[in-house]
Amino acid sequence: MTNTDLSHPDLYLNRQLSLLAFNRRVLAQAADTANPLLERLKFLCIASSNMDEFFEIRVAGLRQAREMGVGAGGADNRTPQQVLREISERAHDLVEEQYRLLNDEVTPALAEAGIRFLRRNEWTPAQQKWIRGYFETELLPILSPLGLDPAHPFPQVLNKSLNFIVSLEGRDAFGRNSGMAVVQAPRALPRIIQLPPELQGNGAYDFVFLSSIIHAHVTDLFPGMNATGCYQFRVTRNSDLYVDEEEVDDLLRAMEGELASRRYGDAVRLEVAANCPDHMANFLLEEFRLEPDDLYQVNGPVNLNRLLAVCDIVDRPELKYPGFTPGLPAELRHGGDLLKVMRQHDVLLHHPFESFAPVVELLRQAAQDPDVLAIKQTLYRTGPDSAVVEHLVNAARAGKEVTVVVELRARFDEAANIGLANRLQEAGAHVVYGVVGHKTHAKMILVVRREGRRLRHYVHLGTGNYHSRTARLYTDYGLLTADPDIGEDVHRVFLQLTSLGKVSDLTHLLESPFTLHPAMIEKIGREQAHAEAGRDARIIIKVNSLVEPKVIRALYAASQAGVEIELIVRGMCCLRPGIPGVSDNIRVRSIIGRFLEHTRVFYFANHTEPELYCSSADWMERNFFRRVETCFPLVDGELRQRVLSDLEIYLADNAQAWLLDADGEYQRAGPAAEGPAVSAQQQLLARYAEDG
């Protein structure tokens, strides 16, 4: 073992740059011709949405730190100014690649397939007539152009809204002309409009952009004047909510107040049409108090994410991923008494390859069962029209004791969760908002049922949210169990969340912010001790993000001792693998594919007594220290072996895997010369799901 300082900044990658690198891997899916065409468009939209959030949260936080004079921080010891400079360079390259893919690859391929985005010079006379009618009936009555002069200062511009800066000639009825005006497109308007069937080619899908329609008819908004130029722009604002929890006595009201301010936070990015003249772009930069590095000139719609609507409209199955029906464990395929099955043995579900329906069924049966006395659940994200919420409401109305821990601060779902909390309370459920200062990110259901003279606990623990839609898009594990020790542990965690008291000792569960972090350090150290004693030692970790410096240092030390360490990290990874004398025995891979990898699994070989945990927690400071998270073991040997087998498939993936090198660069894995291509997600679909 060397005497390397495992805290040295050179051993750590910057977390924000690592997140930007993840988005480049997402964008690469749009370039991959092995993906169906509409899925490539979808990946382009996802990359655009990811960039929005990156600026709204990550860049906004760095800008605030810079303005407050914060110096170097984080394990990599870079200043906010250094990181912002590198982000600007890489983000501009990434955005340029986004629009190159859109214009040079995806849009032409879509047109070849009969899905066309018609430019103004491509409109036929019949289409022009229909579009003019659409403008006059659907747009003109609700658009409010705003001239810029001393009586009409620059308007408030909503976060991520579509706007136009217009240059004008002539004078209005009052003799005014400042030369410029702003047109704001209300959010209620669709950004892409499908032409009626009679104006489309046979079997084709023809669309026009809202921006093209406004461009074509913008002069109509300024009677007697002439619009000499019209250019899209969009501003991205700081969208991180701030609530001083030490000063707030009603978190719900405080969150409601903060949500309104999110729309008008400080500007962090300006996107403008590529043909916007420099003087107008500079005028906008000045209005939003931004620097030239904050300007992104784009050759296309300023919000690619709105193109997702096309994927929903176009009914062309051959241009999408093949459908599938999520599978069910054999004992659940014919319905029946789920609680009886749980009494007999644990059930493990691997979404989306296996159905989320048993989780919903647990709540449905519990709500209707007269012997069920209480239901307790955490809710972080649920989605609209949630069957989960419906069953909780029904249970409360049936007189059962229903307690729901709703996390109001689930980013970008705050408004939905406030509405959810109000609905549950109206139904008679007890609603609490967790612990001040700690987001409740744990995924737990506890059903308490009277059985003879005793009360029995039925539990669901998961790595993902109680959201039926994302359960078809995200990979997650869920455990259904009636194990009395696990049930008692979950009961104690709920007591912590809803009541007051000391930290309870838990038998099986590990919990943030108390025992999870020290337990992970201890288990990594145990593998290190096995290796130092000459025994085989192995760790496999699958998470969304690996950032926390102490666990990285522990992994480095274990690697130095000879522990074989496999890390499957979808997004941010601050650990550098393959550094001689430090991380020679660590390999890092990221899987990017059809489904968003979301499972968190921690495997420790532990010589002859292997341990495998699933968790709601990533390996980040916030998950270890500022959130309530649960981490649960798979005590059933068959289930443990099953998840280990799943992990081995991910480690064999050479179709959708990206390998991280010591310099922080990701290289796409490729099939070995002598072997076939292996896609973990495809193999898991074949193993668990049914054909669609």
PDB file of C-alpha atoms in Angstrom, residues 40-273:
ATOM      1  CA  ARG A  40     -33.701   9.310 -30.885  1.00  0.00           C
ATOM      2  CA  LEU A  41     -35.893  12.413 -30.983  1.00  0.00           C
ATOM      3  CA  LYS A  42     -36.976  11.657 -27.434  1.00  0.00           C
ATOM      4  CA  PHE A  43     -33.363  11.429 -26.238  1.00  0.00           C
ATOM      5  CA  LEU A  44     -32.706  14.799 -27.878  1.00  0.00           C
ATOM      6  CA  CYS A  45     -35.599  16.241 -25.871  1.00  0.00           C
ATOM      7  CA  ILE A  46     -34.436  14.602 -22.645  1.00  0.00           C
ATOM      8  CA  ALA A  47     -30.961  16.066 -23.119  1.00  0.00           C
ATOM      9  CA  SER A  48     -32.533  19.505 -23.600  1.00  0.00           C
ATOM     10  CA  SER A  49     -34.642  19.108 -20.448  1.00  0.00           C
ATOM     11  CA  ASN A  50     -31.593  17.937 -18.501  1.00  0.00           C
ATOM     12  CA  MET A  51     -29.694  21.031 -19.615  1.00  0.00           C
ATOM     13  CA  ASP A  52     -32.539  23.242 -18.412  1.00  0.00           C
ATOM     14  CA  GLU A  53     -32.398  21.724 -14.948  1.00  0.00           C
ATOM     15  CA  PHE A  54     -28.597  21.847 -14.955  1.00  0.00           C
ATOM     16  CA  PHE A  55     -28.696  25.629 -15.451  1.00  0.00           C
ATOM     17  CA  GLU A  56     -31.685  26.216 -13.163  1.00  0.00           C
ATOM     18  CA  ILE A  57     -30.064  24.420 -10.232  1.00  0.00           C
ATOM     19  CA  ARG A  58     -26.356  23.699 -10.721  1.00  0.00           C
ATOM     20  CA  VAL A  59     -25.213  26.776 -12.618  1.00  0.00           C
ATOM     21  CA  ALA A  60     -27.510  28.987 -10.523  1.00  0.00           C
ATOM     22  CA  GLY A  61     -25.912  27.643  -7.330  1.00  0.00           C
ATOM     23  CA  LEU A  62     -22.399  28.213  -8.652  1.00  0.00           C
ATOM     24  CA  ARG A  63     -23.240  31.777  -9.688  1.00  0.00           C
ATOM     25  CA  GLN A  64     -24.599  32.500  -6.217  1.00  0.00           C
ATOM     26  CA  ALA A  65     -21.453  31.054  -4.653  1.00  0.00           C
ATOM     27  CA  ARG A  66     -19.276  33.184  -6.913  1.00  0.00           C
ATOM     28  CA  GLU A  67     -21.222  36.345  -6.072  1.00  0.00           C
ATOM     29  CA  MET A  68     -20.925  35.584  -2.347  1.00  0.00           C
ATOM     30  CA  GLY A  69     -17.154  35.266  -2.719  1.00  0.00           C
ATOM     31  CA  VAL A  70     -17.067  31.566  -1.869  1.00  0.00           C
ATOM     32  CA  GLY A  71     -13.611  30.152  -2.505  1.00  0.00           C
ATOM     33  CA  ALA A  72     -12.506  26.702  -3.589  1.00  0.00           C
ATOM     34  CA  GLY A  73     -14.688  23.930  -2.245  1.00  0.00           C
ATOM     35  CA  GLY A  74     -15.527  20.302  -2.765  1.00  0.00           C
ATOM     36  CA  ALA A  75     -13.111  17.423  -2.850  1.00  0.00           C
ATOM     37  CA  ASP A  76     -11.625  18.650  -6.165  1.00  0.00           C
ATOM     38  CA  ASN A  77     -10.909  22.074  -4.619  1.00  0.00           C
ATOM     39  CA  ARG A  78     -12.043  24.162  -7.589  1.00  0.00           C
ATOM     40  CA  THR A  79     -13.484  27.651  -7.242  1.00  0.00           C
ATOM     41  CA  PRO A  80     -16.983  28.440  -8.527  1.00  0.00           C
ATOM     42  CA  GLN A  81     -15.394  30.723 -11.118  1.00  0.00           C
ATOM     43  CA  GLN A  82     -13.182  27.906 -12.451  1.00  0.00           C
ATOM     44  CA  VAL A  83     -16.097  25.509 -12.692  1.00  0.00           C
ATOM     45  CA  LEU A  84     -18.370  28.072 -14.372  1.00  0.00           C
ATOM     46  CA  ARG A  85     -15.686  28.768 -16.975  1.00  0.00           C
ATOM     47  CA  GLU A  86     -15.354  25.062 -17.812  1.00  0.00           C
ATOM     48  CA  ILE A  87     -19.127  24.584 -17.814  1.00  0.00           C
ATOM     49  CA  SER A  88     -19.559  27.407 -20.313  1.00  0.00           C
ATOM     50  CA  GLU A  89     -17.033  25.906 -22.692  1.00  0.00           C
ATOM     51  CA  ARG A  90     -18.445  22.375 -22.481  1.00  0.00           C
ATOM     52  CA  ALA A  91     -22.084  23.429 -22.442  1.00  0.00           C
ATOM     53  CA  HIS A  92     -21.694  25.542 -25.582  1.00  0.00           C
ATOM     54  CA  ASP A  93     -20.142  22.546 -27.355  1.00  0.00           C
ATOM     55  CA  LEU A  94     -22.937  20.305 -26.130  1.00  0.00           C
ATOM     56  CA  VAL A  95     -25.689  22.678 -27.251  1.00  0.00           C
ATOM     57  CA  GLU A  96     -24.041  23.047 -30.648  1.00  0.00           C
ATOM     58  CA  GLU A  97     -24.032  19.240 -30.941  1.00  0.00           C
ATOM     59  CA  GLN A  98     -27.720  19.118 -29.929  1.00  0.00           C
ATOM     60  CA  TYR A  99     -28.751  21.329 -32.818  1.00  0.00           C
ATOM     61  CA  ARG A 100     -26.364  19.682 -35.269  1.00  0.00           C
ATOM     62  CA  LEU A 101     -28.024  16.357 -34.500  1.00  0.00           C
ATOM     63  CA  LEU A 102     -31.474  17.911 -34.835  1.00  0.00           C
ATOM     64  CA  ASN A 103     -30.806  19.649 -38.151  1.00  0.00           C
ATOM     65  CA  ASP A 104     -28.392  17.279 -39.869  1.00  0.00           C
ATOM     66  CA  GLU A 105     -29.505  13.852 -38.684  1.00  0.00           C
ATOM     67  CA  VAL A 106     -32.790  13.526 -36.809  1.00  0.00           C
ATOM     68  CA  THR A 107     -34.971  16.000 -38.749  1.00  0.00           C
ATOM     69  CA  PRO A 108     -33.907  14.692 -42.216  1.00  0.00           C
ATOM     70  CA  ALA A 109     -34.449  11.104 -41.069  1.00  0.00           C
ATOM     71  CA  LEU A 110     -37.899  12.008 -39.757  1.00  0.00           C
ATOM     72  CA  ALA A 111     -38.766  13.725 -43.037  1.00  0.00           C
ATOM     73  CA  GLU A 112     -37.715  10.598 -44.915  1.00  0.00           C
ATOM     74  CA  ALA A 113     -40.106   8.653 -42.678  1.00  0.00           C
ATOM     75  CA  GLY A 114     -42.952  11.057 -43.457  1.00  0.00           C
ATOM     76  CA  ILE A 115     -42.740  13.202 -40.310  1.00  0.00           C
ATOM     77  CA  ARG A 116     -41.990  16.745 -41.402  1.00  0.00           C
ATOM     78  CA  PHE A 117     -41.426  20.061 -39.665  1.00  0.00           C
ATOM     79  CA  LEU A 118     -42.364  22.499 -42.398  1.00  0.00           C
ATOM     80  CA  ARG A 119     -40.439  25.741 -42.727  1.00  0.00           C
ATOM     81  CA  ARG A 120     -42.204  28.876 -43.905  1.00  0.00           C
ATOM     82  CA  ASN A 121     -40.726  28.624 -47.412  1.00  0.00           C
ATOM     83  CA  GLU A 122     -42.166  25.105 -47.701  1.00  0.00           C
ATOM     84  CA  TRP A 123     -45.799  26.011 -46.993  1.00  0.00           C
ATOM     85  CA  THR A 124     -48.184  25.450 -49.900  1.00  0.00           C
ATOM     86  CA  PRO A 125     -50.799  28.141 -50.653  1.00  0.00           C
ATOM     87  CA  ALA A 126     -53.457  25.960 -48.989  1.00  0.00           C
ATOM     88  CA  GLN A 127     -51.290  25.523 -45.919  1.00  0.00           C
ATOM     89  CA  GLN A 128     -50.532  29.247 -45.793  1.00  0.00           C
ATOM     90  CA  LYS A 129     -54.259  29.988 -45.842  1.00  0.00           C
ATOM     91  CA  TRP A 130     -54.972  27.554 -43.001  1.00  0.00           C
ATOM     92  CA  ILE A 131     -52.045  28.870 -40.956  1.00  0.00           C
ATOM     93  CA  ARG A 132     -53.235  32.468 -41.381  1.00  0.00           C
ATOM     94  CA  GLY A 133     -56.667  31.416 -40.150  1.00  0.00           C
ATOM     95  CA  TYR A 134     -55.071  29.646 -37.191  1.00  0.00           C
ATOM     96  CA  PHE A 135     -53.081  32.772 -36.350  1.00  0.00           C
ATOM     97  CA  GLU A 136     -56.128  35.037 -36.552  1.00  0.00           C
ATOM     98  CA  THR A 137     -58.450  32.808 -34.512  1.00  0.00           C
ATOM     99  CA  GLU A 138     -56.117  31.068 -32.052  1.00  0.00           C
ATOM    100  CA  LEU A 139     -53.161  33.417 -31.554  1.00  0.00           C
ATOM    101  CA  LEU A 140     -54.038  37.015 -32.361  1.00  0.00           C
ATOM    102  CA  PRO A 141     -56.736  37.323 -29.643  1.00  0.00           C
ATOM    103  CA  ILE A 142     -54.351  36.279 -26.860  1.00  0.00           C
ATOM    104  CA  LEU A 143     -50.947  37.637 -27.878  1.00  0.00           C
ATOM    105  CA  SER A 144     -49.991  40.919 -26.208  1.00  0.00           C
ATOM    106  CA  PRO A 145     -47.078  42.619 -27.969  1.00  0.00           C
ATOM    107  CA  LEU A 146     -45.214  45.026 -25.717  1.00  0.00           C
ATOM    108  CA  GLY A 147     -43.521  48.029 -27.263  1.00  0.00           C
ATOM    109  CA  LEU A 148     -40.357  49.146 -25.502  1.00  0.00           C
ATOM    110  CA  ASP A 149     -40.266  52.827 -24.593  1.00  0.00           C
ATOM    111  CA  PRO A 150     -40.066  54.905 -21.388  1.00  0.00           C
ATOM    112  CA  ALA A 151     -43.729  54.126 -20.602  1.00  0.00           C
ATOM    113  CA  HIS A 152     -43.309  50.423 -21.368  1.00  0.00           C
ATOM    114  CA  PRO A 153     -40.133  49.096 -19.754  1.00  0.00           C
ATOM    115  CA  PHE A 154     -38.795  45.669 -20.555  1.00  0.00           C
ATOM    116  CA  PRO A 155     -41.377  43.142 -19.320  1.00  0.00           C
ATOM    117  CA  GLN A 156     -40.977  40.417 -16.742  1.00  0.00           C
ATOM    118  CA  VAL A 157     -40.091  37.257 -18.641  1.00  0.00           C
ATOM    119  CA  LEU A 158     -41.135  33.924 -17.197  1.00  0.00           C
ATOM    120  CA  ASN A 159     -38.561  31.209 -16.649  1.00  0.00           C
ATOM    121  CA  LYS A 160     -38.116  29.094 -19.818  1.00  0.00           C
ATOM    122  CA  SER A 161     -40.988  30.796 -21.646  1.00  0.00           C
ATOM    123  CA  LEU A 162     -40.969  31.405 -25.404  1.00  0.00           C
ATOM    124  CA  ASN A 163     -40.518  35.057 -26.347  1.00  0.00           C
ATOM    125  CA  PHE A 164     -39.668  37.130 -29.416  1.00  0.00           C
ATOM    126  CA  ILE A 165     -37.666  40.305 -29.719  1.00  0.00           C
ATOM    127  CA  VAL A 166     -38.995  42.264 -32.705  1.00  0.00           C
ATOM    128  CA  SER A 167     -37.379  45.139 -34.605  1.00  0.00           C
ATOM    129  CA  LEU A 168     -39.839  47.649 -36.078  1.00  0.00           C
ATOM    130  CA  GLU A 169     -40.015  50.457 -38.652  1.00  0.00           C
ATOM    131  CA  GLY A 170     -42.610  53.247 -38.737  1.00  0.00           C
ATOM    132  CA  ARG A 171     -44.635  55.012 -36.078  1.00  0.00           C
ATOM    133  CA  ASP A 172     -47.758  53.951 -34.231  1.00  0.00           C
ATOM    134  CA  ALA A 173     -50.993  55.933 -33.720  1.00  0.00           C
ATOM    135  CA  PHE A 174     -49.325  58.017 -31.013  1.00  0.00           C
ATOM    136  CA  GLY A 175     -46.243  58.743 -33.088  1.00  0.00           C
ATOM    137  CA  ARG A 176     -44.073  56.368 -31.053  1.00  0.00           C
ATOM    138  CA  ASN A 177     -41.363  54.033 -32.229  1.00  0.00           C
ATOM    139  CA  SER A 178     -38.559  52.836 -30.030  1.00  0.00           C
ATOM    140  CA  GLY A 179     -37.610  50.380 -32.751  1.00  0.00           C
ATOM    141  CA  MET A 180     -38.186  47.286 -30.612  1.00  0.00           C
ATOM    142  CA  ALA A 181     -40.949  45.252 -29.015  1.00  0.00           C
ATOM    143  CA  VAL A 182     -41.315  41.970 -27.161  1.00  0.00           C
ATOM    144  CA  VAL A 183     -43.934  39.323 -27.901  1.00  0.00           C
ATOM    145  CA  GLN A 184     -44.516  36.687 -25.235  1.00  0.00           C
ATOM    146  CA  ALA A 185     -46.078  33.331 -26.173  1.00  0.00           C
ATOM    147  CA  PRO A 186     -48.478  32.229 -23.421  1.00  0.00           C
ATOM    148  CA  ARG A 187     -47.620  28.842 -21.938  1.00  0.00           C
ATOM    149  CA  ALA A 188     -51.070  27.519 -22.796  1.00  0.00           C
ATOM    150  CA  LEU A 189     -50.248  27.629 -26.507  1.00  0.00           C
ATOM    151  CA  PRO A 190     -48.860  24.451 -28.096  1.00  0.00           C
ATOM    152  CA  ARG A 191     -45.328  24.929 -29.406  1.00  0.00           C
ATOM    153  CA  ILE A 192     -45.847  22.596 -32.341  1.00  0.00           C
ATOM    154  CA  ILE A 193     -49.070  22.348 -34.393  1.00  0.00           C
ATOM    155  CA  GLN A 194     -50.108  19.455 -36.605  1.00  0.00           C
ATOM    156  CA  LEU A 195     -51.703  20.485 -39.879  1.00  0.00           C
ATOM    157  CA  PRO A 196     -55.171  19.062 -40.616  1.00  0.00           C
ATOM    158  CA  PRO A 197     -55.288  15.737 -42.545  1.00  0.00           C
ATOM    159  CA  GLU A 198     -56.421  17.299 -45.815  1.00  0.00           C
ATOM    160  CA  LEU A 199     -53.258  19.470 -45.863  1.00  0.00           C
ATOM    161  CA  GLN A 200     -50.839  16.630 -45.196  1.00  0.00           C
ATOM    162  CA  GLY A 201     -49.337  14.132 -47.586  1.00  0.00           C
ATOM    163  CA  ASN A 202     -50.797  10.641 -47.729  1.00  0.00           C
ATOM    164  CA  GLY A 203     -49.811   8.930 -44.481  1.00  0.00           C
ATOM    165  CA  ALA A 204     -47.537  11.822 -43.550  1.00  0.00           C
ATOM    166  CA  TYR A 205     -47.394  13.875 -40.385  1.00  0.00           C
ATOM    167  CA  ASP A 206     -46.819  17.550 -41.133  1.00  0.00           C
ATOM    168  CA  PHE A 207     -46.116  19.987 -38.315  1.00  0.00           C
ATOM    169  CA  VAL A 208     -45.381  23.693 -38.057  1.00  0.00           C
ATOM    170  CA  PHE A 209     -43.747  25.422 -35.135  1.00  0.00           C
ATOM    171  CA  LEU A 210     -45.654  28.065 -33.216  1.00  0.00           C
ATOM    172  CA  SER A 211     -42.571  30.254 -33.629  1.00  0.00           C
ATOM    173  CA  SER A 212     -42.833  29.943 -37.433  1.00  0.00           C
ATOM    174  CA  ILE A 213     -46.479  31.028 -37.371  1.00  0.00           C
ATOM    175  CA  ILE A 214     -45.674  34.057 -35.205  1.00  0.00           C
ATOM    176  CA  HIS A 215     -42.688  34.932 -37.407  1.00  0.00           C
ATOM    177  CA  ALA A 216     -44.856  34.784 -40.517  1.00  0.00           C
ATOM    178  CA  HIS A 217     -47.529  37.090 -39.124  1.00  0.00           C
ATOM    179  CA  VAL A 218     -45.732  39.213 -36.551  1.00  0.00           C
ATOM    180  CA  THR A 219     -46.360  42.426 -38.515  1.00  0.00           C
ATOM    181  CA  ASP A 220     -50.100  41.921 -37.914  1.00  0.00           C
ATOM    182  CA  LEU A 221     -49.435  42.560 -34.226  1.00  0.00           C
ATOM    183  CA  PHE A 222     -48.233  46.119 -35.011  1.00  0.00           C
ATOM    184  CA  PRO A 223     -50.827  47.784 -37.311  1.00  0.00           C
ATOM    185  CA  GLY A 224     -49.362  50.382 -39.662  1.00  0.00           C
ATOM    186  CA  MET A 225     -45.784  49.376 -38.819  1.00  0.00           C
ATOM    187  CA  ASN A 226     -43.331  46.977 -40.405  1.00  0.00           C
ATOM    188  CA  ALA A 227     -41.523  44.231 -38.501  1.00  0.00           C
ATOM    189  CA  THR A 228     -38.010  44.067 -39.956  1.00  0.00           C
ATOM    190  CA  GLY A 229     -36.874  41.226 -37.735  1.00  0.00           C
ATOM    191  CA  CYS A 230     -38.321  38.694 -35.285  1.00  0.00           C
ATOM    192  CA  TYR A 231     -36.112  36.458 -33.162  1.00  0.00           C
ATOM    193  CA  GLN A 232     -36.918  33.822 -30.571  1.00  0.00           C
ATOM    194  CA  PHE A 233     -35.377  34.031 -27.146  1.00  0.00           C
ATOM    195  CA  ARG A 234     -35.727  32.202 -23.869  1.00  0.00           C
ATOM    196  CA  VAL A 235     -34.240  32.918 -20.478  1.00  0.00           C
ATOM    197  CA  THR A 236     -33.446  30.285 -17.857  1.00  0.00           C
ATOM    198  CA  ARG A 237     -33.689  31.388 -14.236  1.00  0.00           C
ATOM    199  CA  ASN A 238     -32.524  30.196 -10.838  1.00  0.00           C
ATOM    200  CA  SER A 239     -35.244  27.737  -9.807  1.00  0.00           C
ATOM    201  CA  ASP A 240     -33.878  26.414  -6.531  1.00  0.00           C
ATOM    202  CA  LEU A 241     -36.340  27.168  -3.757  1.00  0.00           C
ATOM    203  CA  TYR A 242     -35.100  28.619  -0.510  1.00  0.00           C
ATOM    204  CA  VAL A 243     -37.011  28.270   2.724  1.00  0.00           C
ATOM    205  CA  ASP A 244     -35.358  29.244   6.002  1.00  0.00           C
ATOM    206  CA  GLU A 245     -36.641  26.265   7.957  1.00  0.00           C
ATOM    207  CA  GLU A 246     -35.441  27.662  11.287  1.00  0.00           C
ATOM    208  CA  GLU A 247     -37.681  30.702  10.818  1.00  0.00           C
ATOM    209  CA  VAL A 248     -40.728  29.004   9.277  1.00  0.00           C
ATOM    210  CA  ASP A 249     -43.596  27.826  11.435  1.00  0.00           C
ATOM    211  CA  ASP A 250     -45.752  26.524   8.553  1.00  0.00           C
ATOM    212  CA  LEU A 251     -43.751  24.749   5.857  1.00  0.00           C
ATOM    213  CA  LEU A 252     -46.757  24.341   3.557  1.00  0.00           C
ATOM    214  CA  ARG A 253     -47.466  28.082   3.416  1.00  0.00           C
ATOM    215  CA  ALA A 254     -43.784  28.899   3.024  1.00  0.00           C
ATOM    216  CA  MET A 255     -43.464  26.538   0.061  1.00  0.00           C
ATOM    217  CA  GLU A 256     -46.573  27.994  -1.573  1.00  0.00           C
ATOM    218  CA  GLY A 257     -45.026  31.452  -1.304  1.00  0.00           C
ATOM    219  CA  GLU A 258     -41.674  30.345  -2.717  1.00  0.00           C
ATOM    220  CA  LEU A 259     -43.219  28.613  -5.741  1.00  0.00           C
ATOM    221  CA  ALA A 260     -44.464  31.917  -7.117  1.00  0.00           C
ATOM    222  CA  SER A 261     -40.965  33.423  -6.996  1.00  0.00           C
ATOM    223  CA  ARG A 262     -39.393  30.516  -8.911  1.00  0.00           C
ATOM    224  CA  ARG A 263     -40.783  31.881 -12.183  1.00  0.00           C
ATOM    225  CA  TYR A 264     -38.789  35.097 -11.807  1.00  0.00           C
ATOM    226  CA  GLY A 265     -35.508  34.047 -10.185  1.00  0.00           C
ATOM    227  CA  ASP A 266     -32.198  35.523 -11.297  1.00  0.00           C
ATOM    228  CA  ALA A 267     -31.375  34.832 -14.955  1.00  0.00           C
ATOM    229  CA  VAL A 268     -28.584  32.309 -15.559  1.00  0.00           C
ATOM    230  CA  ARG A 269     -28.771  31.612 -19.320  1.00  0.00           C
ATOM    231  CA  LEU A 270     -30.065  33.354 -22.436  1.00  0.00           C
ATOM    232  CA  GLU A 271     -30.932  31.391 -25.581  1.00  0.00           C
ATOM    233  CA  VAL A 272     -31.543  33.308 -28.798  1.00  0.00           C
ATOM    234  CA  ALA A 273     -32.094  32.405 -32.425  1.00  0.00           C
TER     235      ALA A 273
END
